[in-house]
PDB file of C-alpha atoms and ligand atoms in Angstrom:
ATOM      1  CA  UNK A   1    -224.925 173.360  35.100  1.00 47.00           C
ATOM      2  CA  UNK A   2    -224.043 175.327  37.587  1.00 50.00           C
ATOM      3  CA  UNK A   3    -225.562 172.631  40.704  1.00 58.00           C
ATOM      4  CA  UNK A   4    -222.799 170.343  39.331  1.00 81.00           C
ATOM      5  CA  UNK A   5    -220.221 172.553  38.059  1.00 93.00           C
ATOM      6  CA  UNK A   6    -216.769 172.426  40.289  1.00 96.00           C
ATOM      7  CA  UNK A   7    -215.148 175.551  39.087  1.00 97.00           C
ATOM      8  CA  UNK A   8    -217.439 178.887  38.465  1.00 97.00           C
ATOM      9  CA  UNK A   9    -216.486 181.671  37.113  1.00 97.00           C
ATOM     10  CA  UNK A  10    -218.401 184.736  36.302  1.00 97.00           C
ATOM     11  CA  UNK A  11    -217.956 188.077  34.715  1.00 97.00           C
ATOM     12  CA  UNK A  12    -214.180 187.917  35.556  1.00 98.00           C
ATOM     13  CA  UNK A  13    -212.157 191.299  34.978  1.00 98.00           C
ATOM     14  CA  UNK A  14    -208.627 191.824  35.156  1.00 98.00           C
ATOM     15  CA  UNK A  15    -206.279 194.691  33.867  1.00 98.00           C
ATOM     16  CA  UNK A  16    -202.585 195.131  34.512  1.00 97.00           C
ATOM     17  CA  UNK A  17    -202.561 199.340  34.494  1.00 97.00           C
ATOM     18  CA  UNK A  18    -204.149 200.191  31.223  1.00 97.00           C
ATOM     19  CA  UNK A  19    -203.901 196.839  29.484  1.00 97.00           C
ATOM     20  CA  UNK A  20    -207.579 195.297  29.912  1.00 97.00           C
ATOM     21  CA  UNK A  21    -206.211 191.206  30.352  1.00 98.00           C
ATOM     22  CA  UNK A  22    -209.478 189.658  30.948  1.00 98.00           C
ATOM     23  CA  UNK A  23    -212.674 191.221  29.916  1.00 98.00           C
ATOM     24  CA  UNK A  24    -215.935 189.828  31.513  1.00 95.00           C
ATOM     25  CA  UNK A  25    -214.932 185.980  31.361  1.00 97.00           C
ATOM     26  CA  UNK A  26    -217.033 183.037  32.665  1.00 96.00           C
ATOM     27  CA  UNK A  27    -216.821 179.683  32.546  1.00 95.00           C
ATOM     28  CA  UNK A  28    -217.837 176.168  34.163  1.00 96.00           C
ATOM     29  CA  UNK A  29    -216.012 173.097  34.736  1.00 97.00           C
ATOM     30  CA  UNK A  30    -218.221 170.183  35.346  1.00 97.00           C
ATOM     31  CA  UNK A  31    -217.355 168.164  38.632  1.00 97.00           C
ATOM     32  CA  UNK A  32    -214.418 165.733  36.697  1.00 97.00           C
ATOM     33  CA  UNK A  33    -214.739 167.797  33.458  1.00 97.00           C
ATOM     34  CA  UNK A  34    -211.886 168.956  31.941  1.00 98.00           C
ATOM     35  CA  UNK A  35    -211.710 171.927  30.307  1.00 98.00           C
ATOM     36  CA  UNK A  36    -208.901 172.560  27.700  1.00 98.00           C
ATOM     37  CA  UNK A  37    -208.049 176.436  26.918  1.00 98.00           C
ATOM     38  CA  UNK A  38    -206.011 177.420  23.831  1.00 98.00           C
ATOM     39  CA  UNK A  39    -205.586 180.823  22.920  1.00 97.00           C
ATOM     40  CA  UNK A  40    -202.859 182.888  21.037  1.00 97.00           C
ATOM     41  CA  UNK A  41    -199.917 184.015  23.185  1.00 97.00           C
ATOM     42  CA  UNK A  42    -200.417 186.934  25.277  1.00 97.00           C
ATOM     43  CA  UNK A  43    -204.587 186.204  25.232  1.00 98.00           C
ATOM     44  CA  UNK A  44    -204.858 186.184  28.975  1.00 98.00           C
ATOM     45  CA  UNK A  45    -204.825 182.170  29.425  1.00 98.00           C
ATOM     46  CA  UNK A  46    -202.261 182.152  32.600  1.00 98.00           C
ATOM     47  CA  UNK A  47    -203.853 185.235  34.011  1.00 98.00           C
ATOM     48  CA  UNK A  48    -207.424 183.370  33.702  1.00 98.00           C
ATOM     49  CA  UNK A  49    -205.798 180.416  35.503  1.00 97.00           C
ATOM     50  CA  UNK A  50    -203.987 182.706  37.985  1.00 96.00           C
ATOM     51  CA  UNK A  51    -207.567 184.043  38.956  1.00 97.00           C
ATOM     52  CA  UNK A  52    -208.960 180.672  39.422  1.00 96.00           C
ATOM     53  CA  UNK A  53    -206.206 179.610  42.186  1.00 93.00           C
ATOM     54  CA  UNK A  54    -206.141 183.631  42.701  1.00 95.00           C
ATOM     55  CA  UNK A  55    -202.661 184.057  42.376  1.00 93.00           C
ATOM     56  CA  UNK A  56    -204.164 187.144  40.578  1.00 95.00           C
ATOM     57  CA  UNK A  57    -206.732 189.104  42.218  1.00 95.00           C
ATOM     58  CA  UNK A  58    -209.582 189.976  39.925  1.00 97.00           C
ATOM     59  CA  UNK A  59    -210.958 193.181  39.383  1.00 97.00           C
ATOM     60  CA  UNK A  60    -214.403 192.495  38.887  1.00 97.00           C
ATOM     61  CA  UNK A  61    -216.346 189.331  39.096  1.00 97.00           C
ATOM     62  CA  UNK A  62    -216.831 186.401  40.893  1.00 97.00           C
ATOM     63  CA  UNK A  63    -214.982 182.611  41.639  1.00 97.00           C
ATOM     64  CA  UNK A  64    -216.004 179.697  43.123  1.00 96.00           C
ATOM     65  CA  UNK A  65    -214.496 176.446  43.447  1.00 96.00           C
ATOM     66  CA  UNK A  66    -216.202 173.746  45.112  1.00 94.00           C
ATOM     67  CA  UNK A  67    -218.186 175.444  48.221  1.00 92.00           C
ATOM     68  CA  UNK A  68    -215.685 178.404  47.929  1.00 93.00           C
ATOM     69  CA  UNK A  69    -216.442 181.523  46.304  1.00 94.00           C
ATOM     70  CA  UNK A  70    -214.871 184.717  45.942  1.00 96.00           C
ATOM     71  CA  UNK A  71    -216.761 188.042  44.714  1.00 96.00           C
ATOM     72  CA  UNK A  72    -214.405 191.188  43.099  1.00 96.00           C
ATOM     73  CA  UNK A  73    -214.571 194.320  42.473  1.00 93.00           C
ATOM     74  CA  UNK A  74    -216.690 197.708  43.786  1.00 88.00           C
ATOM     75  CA  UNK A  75    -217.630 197.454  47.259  1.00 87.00           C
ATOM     76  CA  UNK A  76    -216.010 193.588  47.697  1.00 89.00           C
ATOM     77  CA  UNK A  77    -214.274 192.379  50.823  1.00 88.00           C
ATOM     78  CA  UNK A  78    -210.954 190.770  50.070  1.00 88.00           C
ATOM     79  CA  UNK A  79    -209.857 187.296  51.249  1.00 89.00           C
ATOM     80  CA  UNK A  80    -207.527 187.537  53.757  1.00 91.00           C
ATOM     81  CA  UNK A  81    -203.808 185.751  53.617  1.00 90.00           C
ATOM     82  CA  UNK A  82    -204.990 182.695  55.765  1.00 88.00           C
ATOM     83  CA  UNK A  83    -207.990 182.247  53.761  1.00 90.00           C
ATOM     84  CA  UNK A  84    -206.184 182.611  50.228  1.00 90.00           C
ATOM     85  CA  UNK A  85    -203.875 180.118  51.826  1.00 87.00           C
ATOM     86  CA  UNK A  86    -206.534 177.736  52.554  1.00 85.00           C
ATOM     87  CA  UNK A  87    -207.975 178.186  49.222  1.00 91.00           C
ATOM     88  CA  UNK A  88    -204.846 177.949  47.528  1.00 89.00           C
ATOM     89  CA  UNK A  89    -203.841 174.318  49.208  1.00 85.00           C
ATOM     90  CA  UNK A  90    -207.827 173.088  47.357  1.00 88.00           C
ATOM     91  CA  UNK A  91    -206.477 173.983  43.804  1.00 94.00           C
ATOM     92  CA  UNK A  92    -203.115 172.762  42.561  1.00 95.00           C
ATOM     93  CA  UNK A  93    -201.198 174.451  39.998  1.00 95.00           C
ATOM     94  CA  UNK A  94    -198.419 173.034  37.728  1.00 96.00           C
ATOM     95  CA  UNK A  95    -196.593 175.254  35.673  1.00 95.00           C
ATOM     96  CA  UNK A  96    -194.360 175.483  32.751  1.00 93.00           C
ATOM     97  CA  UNK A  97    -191.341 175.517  35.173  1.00 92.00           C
ATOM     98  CA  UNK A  98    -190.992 173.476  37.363  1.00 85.00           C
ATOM     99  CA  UNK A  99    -189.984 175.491  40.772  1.00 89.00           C
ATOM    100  CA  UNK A 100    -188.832 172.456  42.655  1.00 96.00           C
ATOM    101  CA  UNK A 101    -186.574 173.387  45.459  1.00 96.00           C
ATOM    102  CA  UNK A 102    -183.131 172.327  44.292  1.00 97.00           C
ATOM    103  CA  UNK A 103    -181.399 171.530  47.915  1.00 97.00           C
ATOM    104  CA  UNK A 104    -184.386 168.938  48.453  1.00 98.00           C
ATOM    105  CA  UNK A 105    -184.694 165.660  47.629  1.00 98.00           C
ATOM    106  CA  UNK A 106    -187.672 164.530  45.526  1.00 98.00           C
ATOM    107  CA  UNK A 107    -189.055 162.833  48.632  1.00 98.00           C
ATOM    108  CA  UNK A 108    -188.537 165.778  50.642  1.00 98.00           C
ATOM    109  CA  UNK A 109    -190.188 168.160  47.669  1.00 98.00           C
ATOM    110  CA  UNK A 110    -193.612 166.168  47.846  1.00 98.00           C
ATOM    111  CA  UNK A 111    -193.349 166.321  51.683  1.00 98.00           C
ATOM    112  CA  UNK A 112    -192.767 170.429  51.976  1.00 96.00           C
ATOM    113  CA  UNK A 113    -196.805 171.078  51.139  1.00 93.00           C
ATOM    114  CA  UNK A 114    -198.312 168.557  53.573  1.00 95.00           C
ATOM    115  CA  UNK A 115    -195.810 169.490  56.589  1.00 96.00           C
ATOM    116  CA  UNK A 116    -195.671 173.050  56.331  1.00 92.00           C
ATOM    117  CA  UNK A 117    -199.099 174.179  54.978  1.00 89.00           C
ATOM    118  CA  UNK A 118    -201.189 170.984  55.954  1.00 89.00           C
ATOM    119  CA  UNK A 119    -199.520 170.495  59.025  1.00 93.00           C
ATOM    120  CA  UNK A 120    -199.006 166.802  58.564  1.00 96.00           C
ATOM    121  CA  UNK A 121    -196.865 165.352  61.207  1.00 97.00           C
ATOM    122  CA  UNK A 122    -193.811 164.087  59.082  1.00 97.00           C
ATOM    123  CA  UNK A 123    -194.532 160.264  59.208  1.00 98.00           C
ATOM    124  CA  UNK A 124    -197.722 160.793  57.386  1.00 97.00           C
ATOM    125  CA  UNK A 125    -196.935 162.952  55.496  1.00 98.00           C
ATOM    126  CA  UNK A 126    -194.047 160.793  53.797  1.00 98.00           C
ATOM    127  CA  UNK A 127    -196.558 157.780  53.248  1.00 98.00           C
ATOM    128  CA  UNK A 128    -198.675 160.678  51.251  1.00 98.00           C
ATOM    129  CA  UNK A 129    -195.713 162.275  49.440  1.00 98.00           C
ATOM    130  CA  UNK A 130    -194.520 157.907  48.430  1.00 98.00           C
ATOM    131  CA  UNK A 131    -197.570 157.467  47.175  1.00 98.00           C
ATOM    132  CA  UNK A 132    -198.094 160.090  44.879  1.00 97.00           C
ATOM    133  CA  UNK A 133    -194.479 159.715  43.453  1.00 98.00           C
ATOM    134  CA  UNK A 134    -195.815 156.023  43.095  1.00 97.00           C
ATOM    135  CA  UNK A 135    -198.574 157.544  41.619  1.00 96.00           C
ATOM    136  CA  UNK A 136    -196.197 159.660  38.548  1.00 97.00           C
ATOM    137  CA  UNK A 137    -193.680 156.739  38.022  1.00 97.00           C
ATOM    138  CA  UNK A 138    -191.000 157.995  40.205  1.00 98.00           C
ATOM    139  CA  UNK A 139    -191.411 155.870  43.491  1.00 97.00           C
ATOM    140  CA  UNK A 140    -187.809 154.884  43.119  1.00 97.00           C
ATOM    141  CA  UNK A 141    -186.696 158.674  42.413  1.00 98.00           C
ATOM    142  CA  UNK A 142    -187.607 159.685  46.197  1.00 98.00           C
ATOM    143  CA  UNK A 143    -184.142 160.194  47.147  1.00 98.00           C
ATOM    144  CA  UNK A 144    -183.090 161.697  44.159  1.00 98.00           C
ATOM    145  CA  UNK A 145    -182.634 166.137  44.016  1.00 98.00           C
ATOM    146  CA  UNK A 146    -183.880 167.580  40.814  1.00 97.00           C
ATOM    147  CA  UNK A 147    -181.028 168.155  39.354  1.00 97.00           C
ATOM    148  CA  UNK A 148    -180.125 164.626  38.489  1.00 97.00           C
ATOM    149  CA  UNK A 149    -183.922 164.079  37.124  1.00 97.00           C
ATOM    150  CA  UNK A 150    -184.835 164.961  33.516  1.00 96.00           C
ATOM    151  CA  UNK A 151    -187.491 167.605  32.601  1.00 96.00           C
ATOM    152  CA  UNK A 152    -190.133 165.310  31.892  1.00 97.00           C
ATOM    153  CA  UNK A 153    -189.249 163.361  35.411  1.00 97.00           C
ATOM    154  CA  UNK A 154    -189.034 167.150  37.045  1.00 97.00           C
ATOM    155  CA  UNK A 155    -192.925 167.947  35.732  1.00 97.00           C
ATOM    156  CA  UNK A 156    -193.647 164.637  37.186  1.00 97.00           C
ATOM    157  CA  UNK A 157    -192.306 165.548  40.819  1.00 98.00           C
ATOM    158  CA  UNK A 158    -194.060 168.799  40.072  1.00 97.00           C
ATOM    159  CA  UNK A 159    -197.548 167.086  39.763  1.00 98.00           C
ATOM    160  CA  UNK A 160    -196.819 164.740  42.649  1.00 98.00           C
ATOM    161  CA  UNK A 161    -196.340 167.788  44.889  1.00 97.00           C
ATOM    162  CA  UNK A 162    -199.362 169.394  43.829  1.00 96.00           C
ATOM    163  CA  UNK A 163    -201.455 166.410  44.336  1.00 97.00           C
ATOM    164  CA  UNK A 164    -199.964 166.010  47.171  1.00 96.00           C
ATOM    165  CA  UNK A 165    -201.968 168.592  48.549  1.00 95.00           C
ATOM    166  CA  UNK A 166    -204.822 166.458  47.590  1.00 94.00           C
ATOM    167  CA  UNK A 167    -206.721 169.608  45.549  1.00 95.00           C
ATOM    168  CA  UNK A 168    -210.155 169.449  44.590  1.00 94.00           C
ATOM    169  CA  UNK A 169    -209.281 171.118  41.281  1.00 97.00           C
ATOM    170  CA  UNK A 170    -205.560 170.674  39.260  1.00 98.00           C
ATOM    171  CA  UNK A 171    -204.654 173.579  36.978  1.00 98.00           C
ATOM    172  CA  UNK A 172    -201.958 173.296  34.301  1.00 98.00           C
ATOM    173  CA  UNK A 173    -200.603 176.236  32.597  1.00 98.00           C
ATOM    174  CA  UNK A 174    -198.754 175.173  29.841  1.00 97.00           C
ATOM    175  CA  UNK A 175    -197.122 171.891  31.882  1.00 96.00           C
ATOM    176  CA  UNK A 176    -195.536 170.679  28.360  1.00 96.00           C
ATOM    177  CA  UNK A 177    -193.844 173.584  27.054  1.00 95.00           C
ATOM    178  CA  UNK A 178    -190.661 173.716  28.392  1.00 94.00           C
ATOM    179  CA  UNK A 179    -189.881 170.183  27.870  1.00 95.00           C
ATOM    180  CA  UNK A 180    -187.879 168.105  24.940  1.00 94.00           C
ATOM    181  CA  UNK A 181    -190.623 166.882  22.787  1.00 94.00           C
ATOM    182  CA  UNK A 182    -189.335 163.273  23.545  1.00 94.00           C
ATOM    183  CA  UNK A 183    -190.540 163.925  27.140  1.00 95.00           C
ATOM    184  CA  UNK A 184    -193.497 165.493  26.693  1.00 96.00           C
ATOM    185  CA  UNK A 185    -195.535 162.075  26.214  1.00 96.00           C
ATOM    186  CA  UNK A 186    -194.399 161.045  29.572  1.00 96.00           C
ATOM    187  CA  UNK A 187    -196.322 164.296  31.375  1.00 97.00           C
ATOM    188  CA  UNK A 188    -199.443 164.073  29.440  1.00 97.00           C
ATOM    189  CA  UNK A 189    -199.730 160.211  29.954  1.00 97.00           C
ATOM    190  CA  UNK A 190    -199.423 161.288  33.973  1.00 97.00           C
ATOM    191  CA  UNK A 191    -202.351 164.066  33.167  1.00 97.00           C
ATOM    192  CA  UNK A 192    -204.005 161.838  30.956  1.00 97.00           C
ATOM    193  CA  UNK A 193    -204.366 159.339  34.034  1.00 97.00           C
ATOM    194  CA  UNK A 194    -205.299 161.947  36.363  1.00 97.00           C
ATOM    195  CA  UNK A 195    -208.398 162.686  33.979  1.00 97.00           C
ATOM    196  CA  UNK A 196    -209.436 159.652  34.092  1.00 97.00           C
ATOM    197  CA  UNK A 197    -209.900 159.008  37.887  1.00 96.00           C
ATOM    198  CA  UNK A 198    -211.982 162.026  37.569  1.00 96.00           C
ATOM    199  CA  UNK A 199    -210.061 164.803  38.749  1.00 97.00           C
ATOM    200  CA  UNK A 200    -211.487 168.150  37.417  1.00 98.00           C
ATOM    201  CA  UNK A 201    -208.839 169.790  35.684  1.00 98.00           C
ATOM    202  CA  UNK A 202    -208.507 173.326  33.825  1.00 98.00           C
ATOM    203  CA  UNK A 203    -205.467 172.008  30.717  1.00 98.00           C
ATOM    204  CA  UNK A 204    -203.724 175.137  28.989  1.00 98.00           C
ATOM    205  CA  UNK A 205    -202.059 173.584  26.505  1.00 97.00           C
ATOM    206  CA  UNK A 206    -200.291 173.941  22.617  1.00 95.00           C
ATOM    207  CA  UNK A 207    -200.619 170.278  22.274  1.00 95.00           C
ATOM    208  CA  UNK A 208    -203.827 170.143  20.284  1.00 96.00           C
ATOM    209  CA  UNK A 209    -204.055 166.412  19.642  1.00 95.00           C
ATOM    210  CA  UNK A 210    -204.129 165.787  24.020  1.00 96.00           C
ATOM    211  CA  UNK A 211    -206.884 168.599  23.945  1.00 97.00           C
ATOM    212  CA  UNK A 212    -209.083 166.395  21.640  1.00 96.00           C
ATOM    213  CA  UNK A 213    -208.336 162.838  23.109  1.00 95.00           C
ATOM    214  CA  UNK A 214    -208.478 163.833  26.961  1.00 96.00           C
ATOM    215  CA  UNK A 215    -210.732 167.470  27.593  1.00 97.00           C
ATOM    216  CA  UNK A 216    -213.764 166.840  27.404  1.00 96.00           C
ATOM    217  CA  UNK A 217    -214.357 171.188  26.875  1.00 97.00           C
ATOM    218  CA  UNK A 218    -212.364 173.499  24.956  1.00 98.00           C
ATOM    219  CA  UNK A 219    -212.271 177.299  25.326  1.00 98.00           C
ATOM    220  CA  UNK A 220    -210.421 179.351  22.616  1.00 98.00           C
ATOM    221  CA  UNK A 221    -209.639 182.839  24.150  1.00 98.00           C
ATOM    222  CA  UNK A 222    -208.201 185.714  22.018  1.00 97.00           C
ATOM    223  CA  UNK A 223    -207.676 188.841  24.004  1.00 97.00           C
ATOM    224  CA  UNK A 224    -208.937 188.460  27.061  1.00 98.00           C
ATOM    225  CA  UNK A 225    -212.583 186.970  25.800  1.00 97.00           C
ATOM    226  CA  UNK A 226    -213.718 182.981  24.980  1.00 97.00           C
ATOM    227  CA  UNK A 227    -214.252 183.512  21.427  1.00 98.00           C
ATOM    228  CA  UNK A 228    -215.187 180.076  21.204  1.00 97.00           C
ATOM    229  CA  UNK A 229    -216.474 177.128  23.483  1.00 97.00           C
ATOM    230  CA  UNK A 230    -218.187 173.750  23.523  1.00 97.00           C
ATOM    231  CA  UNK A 231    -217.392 169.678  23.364  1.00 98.00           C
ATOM    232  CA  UNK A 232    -213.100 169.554  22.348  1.00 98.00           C
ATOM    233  CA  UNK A 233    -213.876 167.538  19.278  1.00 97.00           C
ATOM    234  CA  UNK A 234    -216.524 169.346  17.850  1.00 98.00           C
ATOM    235  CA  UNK A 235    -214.683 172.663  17.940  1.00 98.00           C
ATOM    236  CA  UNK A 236    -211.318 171.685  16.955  1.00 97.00           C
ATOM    237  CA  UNK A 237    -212.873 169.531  14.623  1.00 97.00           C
ATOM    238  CA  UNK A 238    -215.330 171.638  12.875  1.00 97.00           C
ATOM    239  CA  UNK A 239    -214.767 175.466  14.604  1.00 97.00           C
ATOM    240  CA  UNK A 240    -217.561 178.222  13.949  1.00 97.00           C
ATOM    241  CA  UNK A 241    -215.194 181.617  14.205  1.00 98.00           C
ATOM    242  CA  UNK A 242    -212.770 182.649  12.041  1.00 97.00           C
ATOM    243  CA  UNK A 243    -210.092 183.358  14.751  1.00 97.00           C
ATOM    244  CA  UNK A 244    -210.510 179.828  16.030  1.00 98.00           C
ATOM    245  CA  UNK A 245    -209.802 178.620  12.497  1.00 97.00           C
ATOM    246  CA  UNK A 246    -207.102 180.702  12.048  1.00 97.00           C
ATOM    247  CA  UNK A 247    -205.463 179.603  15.056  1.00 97.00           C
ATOM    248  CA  UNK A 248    -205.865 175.797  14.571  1.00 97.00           C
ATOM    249  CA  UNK A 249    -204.982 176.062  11.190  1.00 95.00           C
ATOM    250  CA  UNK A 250    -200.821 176.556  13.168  1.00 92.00           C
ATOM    251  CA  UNK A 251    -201.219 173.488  14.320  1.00 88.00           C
ATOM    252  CA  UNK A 252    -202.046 171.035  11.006  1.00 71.00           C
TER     253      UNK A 252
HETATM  254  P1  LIG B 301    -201.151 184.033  27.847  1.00 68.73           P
HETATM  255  O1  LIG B 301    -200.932 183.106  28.985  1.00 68.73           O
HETATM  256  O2  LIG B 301    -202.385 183.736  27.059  1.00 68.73           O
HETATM  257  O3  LIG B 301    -199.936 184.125  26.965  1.00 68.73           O
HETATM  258  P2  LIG B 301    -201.036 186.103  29.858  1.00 68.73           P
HETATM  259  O4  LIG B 301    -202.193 185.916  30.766  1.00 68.73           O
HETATM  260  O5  LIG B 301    -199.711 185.638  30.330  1.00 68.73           O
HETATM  261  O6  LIG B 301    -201.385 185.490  28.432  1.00 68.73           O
HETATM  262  O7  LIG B 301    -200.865 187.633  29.520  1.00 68.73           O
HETATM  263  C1  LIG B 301    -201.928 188.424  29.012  1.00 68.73           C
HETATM  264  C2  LIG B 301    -201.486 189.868  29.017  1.00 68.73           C
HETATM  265  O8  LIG B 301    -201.313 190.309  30.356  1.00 68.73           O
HETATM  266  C3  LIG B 301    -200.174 190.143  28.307  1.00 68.73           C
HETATM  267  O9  LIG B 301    -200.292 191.371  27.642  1.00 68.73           O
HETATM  268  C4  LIG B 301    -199.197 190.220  29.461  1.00 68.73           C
HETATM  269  O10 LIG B 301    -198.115 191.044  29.117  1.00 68.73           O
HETATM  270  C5  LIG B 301    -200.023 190.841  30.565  1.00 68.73           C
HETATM  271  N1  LIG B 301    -199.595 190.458  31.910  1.00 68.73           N
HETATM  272  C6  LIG B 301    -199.661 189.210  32.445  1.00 68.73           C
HETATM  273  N2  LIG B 301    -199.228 189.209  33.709  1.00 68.73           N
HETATM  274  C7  LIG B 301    -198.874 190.487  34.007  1.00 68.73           C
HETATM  275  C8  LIG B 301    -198.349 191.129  35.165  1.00 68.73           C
HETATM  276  N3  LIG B 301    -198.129 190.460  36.297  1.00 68.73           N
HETATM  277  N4  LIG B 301    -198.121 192.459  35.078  1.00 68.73           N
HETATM  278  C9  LIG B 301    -198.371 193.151  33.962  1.00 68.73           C
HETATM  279  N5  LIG B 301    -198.850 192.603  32.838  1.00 68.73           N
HETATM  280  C10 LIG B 301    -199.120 191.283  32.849  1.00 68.73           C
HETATM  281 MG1  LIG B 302    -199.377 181.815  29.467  1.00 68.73          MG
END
């Protein structure tokens, strides 16, 4: 797998002081796979995530997306700030909250990434930032701030400003959460879209039903290991452990 794989991750380790987060995790994400990972609260699923986009600097182990990778831990060399930058900018995050900058304009939200990271010149980069509102629905939003939009409409800017970035890998943590449940089929239709033009995307996500229809892997962590893992249907569907039974049996 691993001559096609987009995202690798290998023997991953991560501890916050004495509390052991992520104990000797890998995984692979196919080149426009996407990989779905549940998990009880607290199981190390945002951490995981954070150490993809390394947010979170790993202990131990090893990362590589695309042609990048990463090795942690005794005797390793860290990145340095330009180079996490760099990295950063080729995997784009979405989170639960939103973090757009409230005294920008929609427009000017999708813009900030390519101007001051990418070093668009302005012009271009507003024909990039258009298009990927286009691209989430909100083309005629551009003018708009954030605090006039809705949640669901928010997520959306969210996802446009990631992409604008044009990642190699998009990484949602939870992307549904926060929002009225009348809004949340707005966000996934967006992600569900995404998927389908084959971007490679890591999903954690409550919303079990999108994790069958759209991933095409799921991962069920429980703290700080994959307890479980293979094709999304066949192990929410029919699950082998008891602890992934017990945790999908919340959700009928
Ligand atoms: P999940 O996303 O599955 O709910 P998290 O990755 O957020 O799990 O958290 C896993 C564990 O790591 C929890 O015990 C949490 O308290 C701890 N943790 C996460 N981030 C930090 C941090 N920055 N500092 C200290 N502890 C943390
Ligand atoms: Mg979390």
């Amino acid at each position: 797998m691993s001559d096609t794989s987009k995202i690798e991750i290998r023997a991953l380790r991560k501890s916050f002081g004495s509390n052991e987060v992520l104990k000797n995790i890998s995984l692979d994400v196919a080149k426009g796979g996407v990989v779905a990972l549940i998990g009880p609260s607290g199981s190390g699923k945002s951490t995981l995530l954070r150490c993809v986009n390394l947010l979170v600097t790993p202990d131990g182990g090893s990362v590589r997306v695309g042609d990048t990778r990463f090795q942690f831990g005794e005797g390793a060399k860290l990145p340095d700030v330009k180079t996490l930058a760099r990295f950063r900018a080729t995997t784009g995050m979405v989170f639960q909250h939103f973090n757009l900058f409230p005294h920008m304009t929609t427009l000017q939200n999708v813009m900030e990434g390519p101007v001051t990271v990418r070093r668009m010149a302005r012009a271009d980069a507003e024909k990039l930032a258009r298009a990927q509102l286009a691209k989430v629905g909100l083309a005629e939003k551009a003018d708009q701030y954030p605090a006039t939009l809705s949640g669901g409409q928010k997520q959306r800017v969210a996802i446009a400003r990631a992409l604008a970035m044009e990642p190699d890998v998009m990484l949602f943590d939870e992307a549904t959460s926060a929002l009225d449940p009348e809004l949340v089929g707005e966000v996934l239709a967006v992600m569900q879209r995404l998927a389908s033009e084959g971007m490679t995307m890591v999903i954690v996500t409550h919303e079990i039903a999108f994790a069958r229809e759209v991933a095409d892997r799921l991962i069920f962590m429980r703290d700080g290991v994959v307890v479980e893992e293979g094709p999304a249907r066949q192990v929410i569907d029919n699950p082998q452990e008891a602890a992934t039974r017990a945790f999908l049996s919340h959700f009928h």
